[in-house]
Coordinates of C-alpha atoms and ligand atoms in Angstrom, one line a residue:
M1 CA 133.1 -60.4 255.8
A2 CA 131.7 -57.2 254.8
Q3 CA 128.2 -55.8 256.1
P4 CA 125.8 -57.1 253.7
S5 CA 123.3 -54.5 252.2
A6 CA 120.2 -56.3 252.7
P7 CA 118.4 -58.1 255.1
V8 CA 117.4 -61.9 255.7
I9 CA 113.9 -61.7 255.4
V10 CA 112.6 -65.1 256.3
I11 CA 108.4 -65.6 254.8
T12 CA 106.3 -67.7 256.9
G13 CA 103.2 -69.2 257.3
T14 CA 101.4 -72.2 257.4
P15 CA 101.4 -73.9 253.4
G16 CA 99.0 -72.0 250.7
T17 CA 98.9 -68.8 253.0
G18 CA 100.4 -66.6 250.6
K19 CA 104.1 -67.6 250.7
S20 CA 105.2 -68.3 247.8
T21 CA 103.4 -64.5 246.2
H22 CA 104.9 -62.8 248.9
A23 CA 108.2 -63.8 247.5
Q24 CA 108.3 -63.5 244.2
L25 CA 106.3 -59.8 244.5
L26 CA 108.7 -58.9 247.3
C27 CA 111.7 -60.0 244.9
N28 CA 110.2 -58.3 241.8
E29 CA 109.4 -54.6 243.7
S30 CA 112.2 -54.8 246.0
P31 CA 114.6 -51.8 244.8
V32 CA 117.4 -53.5 246.6
P33 CA 118.5 -56.9 244.6
L34 CA 116.8 -59.9 247.0
K35 CA 117.1 -63.5 246.0
H36 CA 114.3 -66.1 246.6
I37 CA 114.7 -68.9 248.2
N38 CA 112.3 -72.0 247.8
V39 CA 113.0 -73.8 250.9
G40 CA 111.3 -77.1 249.8
D41 CA 112.2 -77.0 246.9
W42 CA 115.6 -76.7 247.4
V43 CA 115.0 -79.4 249.2
K44 CA 114.1 -81.2 246.3
E45 CA 116.2 -80.4 244.3
K46 CA 120.3 -80.3 246.1
S47 CA 117.7 -84.0 248.0
L48 CA 118.1 -82.3 251.3
Y49 CA 115.6 -84.9 252.8
E50 CA 116.3 -88.5 254.7
E51 CA 112.8 -90.0 253.0
Y52 CA 109.7 -89.4 250.7
D53 CA 106.4 -90.1 254.1
E54 CA 103.7 -91.0 251.1
E55 CA 101.5 -91.5 254.0
W56 CA 101.6 -86.5 254.7
Q57 CA 103.1 -86.2 250.6
S58 CA 105.9 -84.5 252.5
Y59 CA 109.8 -85.4 252.6
T60 CA 111.0 -85.8 255.6
V61 CA 114.0 -82.9 255.2
D62 CA 117.7 -83.6 256.9
E63 CA 118.1 -80.1 258.8
D64 CA 121.6 -81.0 259.2
K65 CA 122.1 -81.4 254.9
L66 CA 119.9 -78.0 254.8
L67 CA 121.2 -75.7 257.2
D68 CA 124.2 -75.8 255.9
E69 CA 123.5 -75.4 251.9
L70 CA 121.5 -72.3 253.2
E71 CA 124.9 -70.8 256.0
P72 CA 126.8 -68.7 252.9
V73 CA 124.4 -67.6 251.1
V74 CA 123.0 -66.2 253.3
A75 CA 125.4 -65.4 254.8
D76 CA 125.8 -62.4 251.4
G77 CA 122.2 -60.6 252.8
G78 CA 119.7 -60.3 250.6
I79 CA 118.0 -63.3 251.0
V80 CA 114.5 -63.9 251.0
L81 CA 113.1 -67.8 253.0
D82 CA 110.1 -68.9 252.1
W83 CA 108.7 -72.2 254.6
H84 CA 106.3 -73.6 256.2
T85 CA 108.3 -73.9 259.1
C86 CA 111.0 -71.7 260.9
E87 CA 112.2 -73.1 264.0
A88 CA 114.8 -74.8 262.1
F89 CA 116.7 -71.3 261.5
P90 CA 119.4 -70.8 263.2
E91 CA 118.5 -67.3 265.8
R92 CA 120.8 -65.7 263.7
W93 CA 119.7 -65.5 260.4
P94 CA 116.7 -63.6 259.9
D95 CA 116.9 -59.6 260.1
L96 CA 112.7 -60.3 259.6
V97 CA 110.2 -63.0 259.4
V98 CA 107.3 -62.6 258.3
V99 CA 104.2 -64.6 259.2
L100 CA 101.2 -64.8 256.9
R101 CA 97.9 -65.1 258.4
C102 CA 94.5 -66.8 256.7
D103 CA 90.9 -66.7 257.1
H104 CA 90.7 -71.0 257.3
S105 CA 88.1 -71.2 255.0
K106 CA 89.8 -69.8 252.9
L107 CA 93.0 -71.5 253.7
W108 CA 91.2 -74.6 252.9
D109 CA 90.0 -73.9 249.5
R110 CA 93.1 -73.2 248.2
L111 CA 94.8 -76.8 249.2
E112 CA 92.2 -78.7 248.4
Q113 CA 92.7 -75.8 244.8
R114 CA 96.5 -77.7 245.2
G115 CA 95.3 -80.8 245.1
Y116 CA 96.0 -81.9 249.0
H117 CA 93.9 -84.9 250.3
L118 CA 91.5 -84.4 253.4
K119 CA 93.7 -85.3 255.8
K120 CA 96.5 -83.3 254.8
I121 CA 93.8 -79.8 254.6
Q122 CA 92.3 -80.5 257.4
E123 CA 95.6 -81.0 259.4
N124 CA 96.5 -77.2 257.9
N125 CA 94.3 -76.2 258.9
Q126 CA 94.2 -77.0 262.5
A127 CA 97.6 -75.8 262.4
E128 CA 96.4 -72.6 260.9
I129 CA 93.4 -72.5 263.6
M130 CA 95.7 -73.1 266.3
Q131 CA 98.4 -70.8 264.6
V132 CA 101.0 -73.1 265.6
V133 CA 104.0 -71.2 262.4
L134 CA 102.8 -68.2 264.8
D135 CA 103.9 -69.4 268.0
E136 CA 106.8 -71.4 266.7
A137 CA 108.2 -68.2 265.1
R138 CA 107.8 -66.0 268.7
S139 CA 109.2 -68.6 270.4
S140 CA 112.2 -69.2 267.8
Y141 CA 113.0 -64.7 267.1
P142 CA 112.9 -61.8 268.7
E143 CA 109.1 -61.0 269.4
E144 CA 110.4 -57.5 267.3
I145 CA 111.2 -59.3 264.8
V146 CA 108.3 -60.8 264.4
V147 CA 105.3 -59.5 262.2
E148 CA 102.1 -61.0 261.6
M149 CA 100.8 -60.3 258.2
R150 CA 96.6 -61.6 256.8
S151 CA 97.0 -62.2 253.1
E152 CA 93.3 -63.4 252.5
S153 CA 93.6 -60.2 249.5
M154 CA 95.2 -59.3 246.5
E155 CA 95.0 -55.8 248.8
D156 CA 96.6 -57.3 251.8
I157 CA 99.6 -58.7 249.8
E158 CA 99.7 -55.4 248.2
A159 CA 99.6 -53.6 251.9
N160 CA 102.2 -56.2 253.8
I161 CA 105.4 -56.3 250.3
A162 CA 104.9 -52.4 250.8
R163 CA 105.5 -52.4 254.3
I164 CA 108.3 -54.2 253.7
I165 CA 109.6 -53.0 250.9
E166 CA 109.0 -50.0 253.7
W167 CA 111.2 -52.0 256.7
I168 CA 114.1 -52.8 254.0
A169 CA 114.6 -49.6 253.8
A170 CA 114.5 -48.3 257.6
W171 CA 117.0 -51.7 258.0
R172 CA 119.4 -49.9 255.6
K173 CA 118.6 -46.2 256.1
Q174 CA 120.0 -47.2 259.9
R175 CA 123.5 -49.0 258.7
G176 CA 124.3 -46.1 256.3
L177 CA 123.3 -48.0 252.9
S178 CA 120.5 -45.5 252.0
D179 CA 121.9 -43.4 248.6
Ligands
ADP1 N1 96.4 -62.6 249.9 C1 96.2 -63.7 249.2 N2 94.8 -63.6 248.6 C2 94.0 -63.9 247.4 N3 94.5 -65.8 247.2 C3 96.1 -65.9 247.5 C4 96.1 -64.9 248.9 N4 97.9 -65.7 248.6 C5 97.7 -67.1 248.2 N5 96.4 -66.8 247.3 C6 96.8 -67.8 246.2 O1 96.6 -68.9 246.8 C7 97.3 -69.9 246.6 C8 98.9 -70.6 247.8 O2 99.4 -69.7 247.3 P1 101.1 -69.7 247.2 O3 102.0 -68.2 247.5 O4 101.6 -70.9 246.8 O5 101.3 -70.6 249.3 P2 102.7 -71.0 250.2 O6 103.6 -70.5 249.1 O7 102.2 -70.5 251.2 O8 101.6 -72.2 249.4 C9 97.8 -69.5 245.2 O9 97.2 -69.8 244.7 C10 97.6 -68.1 245.1 O10 97.4 -66.6 244.3

């Protein structure tokens, strides 16, 4: 199989930390084509779930189906996987795992604006305080590919995107792909 010309980047973090905002902007600004996959949306659109959990207002994902669906897409590279969890992805998939972090009071406001019910806001807020997603990323992937980034302001977003674009250029250069 031909070597991919662009990496596979996972953008993860507690809901509301800014994954989709980052993923969209990154795909718009990257000089090499990248495709944004909002995994939560894929799960719904392609019915890759076992059931809908009324209590948590979320889908219980069928991980086997999800991975089967993603595998051929990921193999081509040039993908940004946007999901609030990352441990389901095989270790060999990502070249970079970005974990977005946000102050819990700012996160609370974002989730409230999103219309989440109180229990779901509390659960996510607690997870952010306990750095659940960061720990999950660190235990699932080599430490050198896991990068924690703050996402509390527009300046943070701009700096993070610039940093990821620089990283992509270095990734391509290492593989003799730069122009
Ligand atoms: N760094 C940031 N600074 C200010 N607002 C942000 C930032 N990141 C995200 N937001 C806002 O927070 C909300 C949730 O962002 P979103 O990208 O949908 O998060 P996620 O995909 O992680 O659930 C959106 O209204 C977005 O505009």
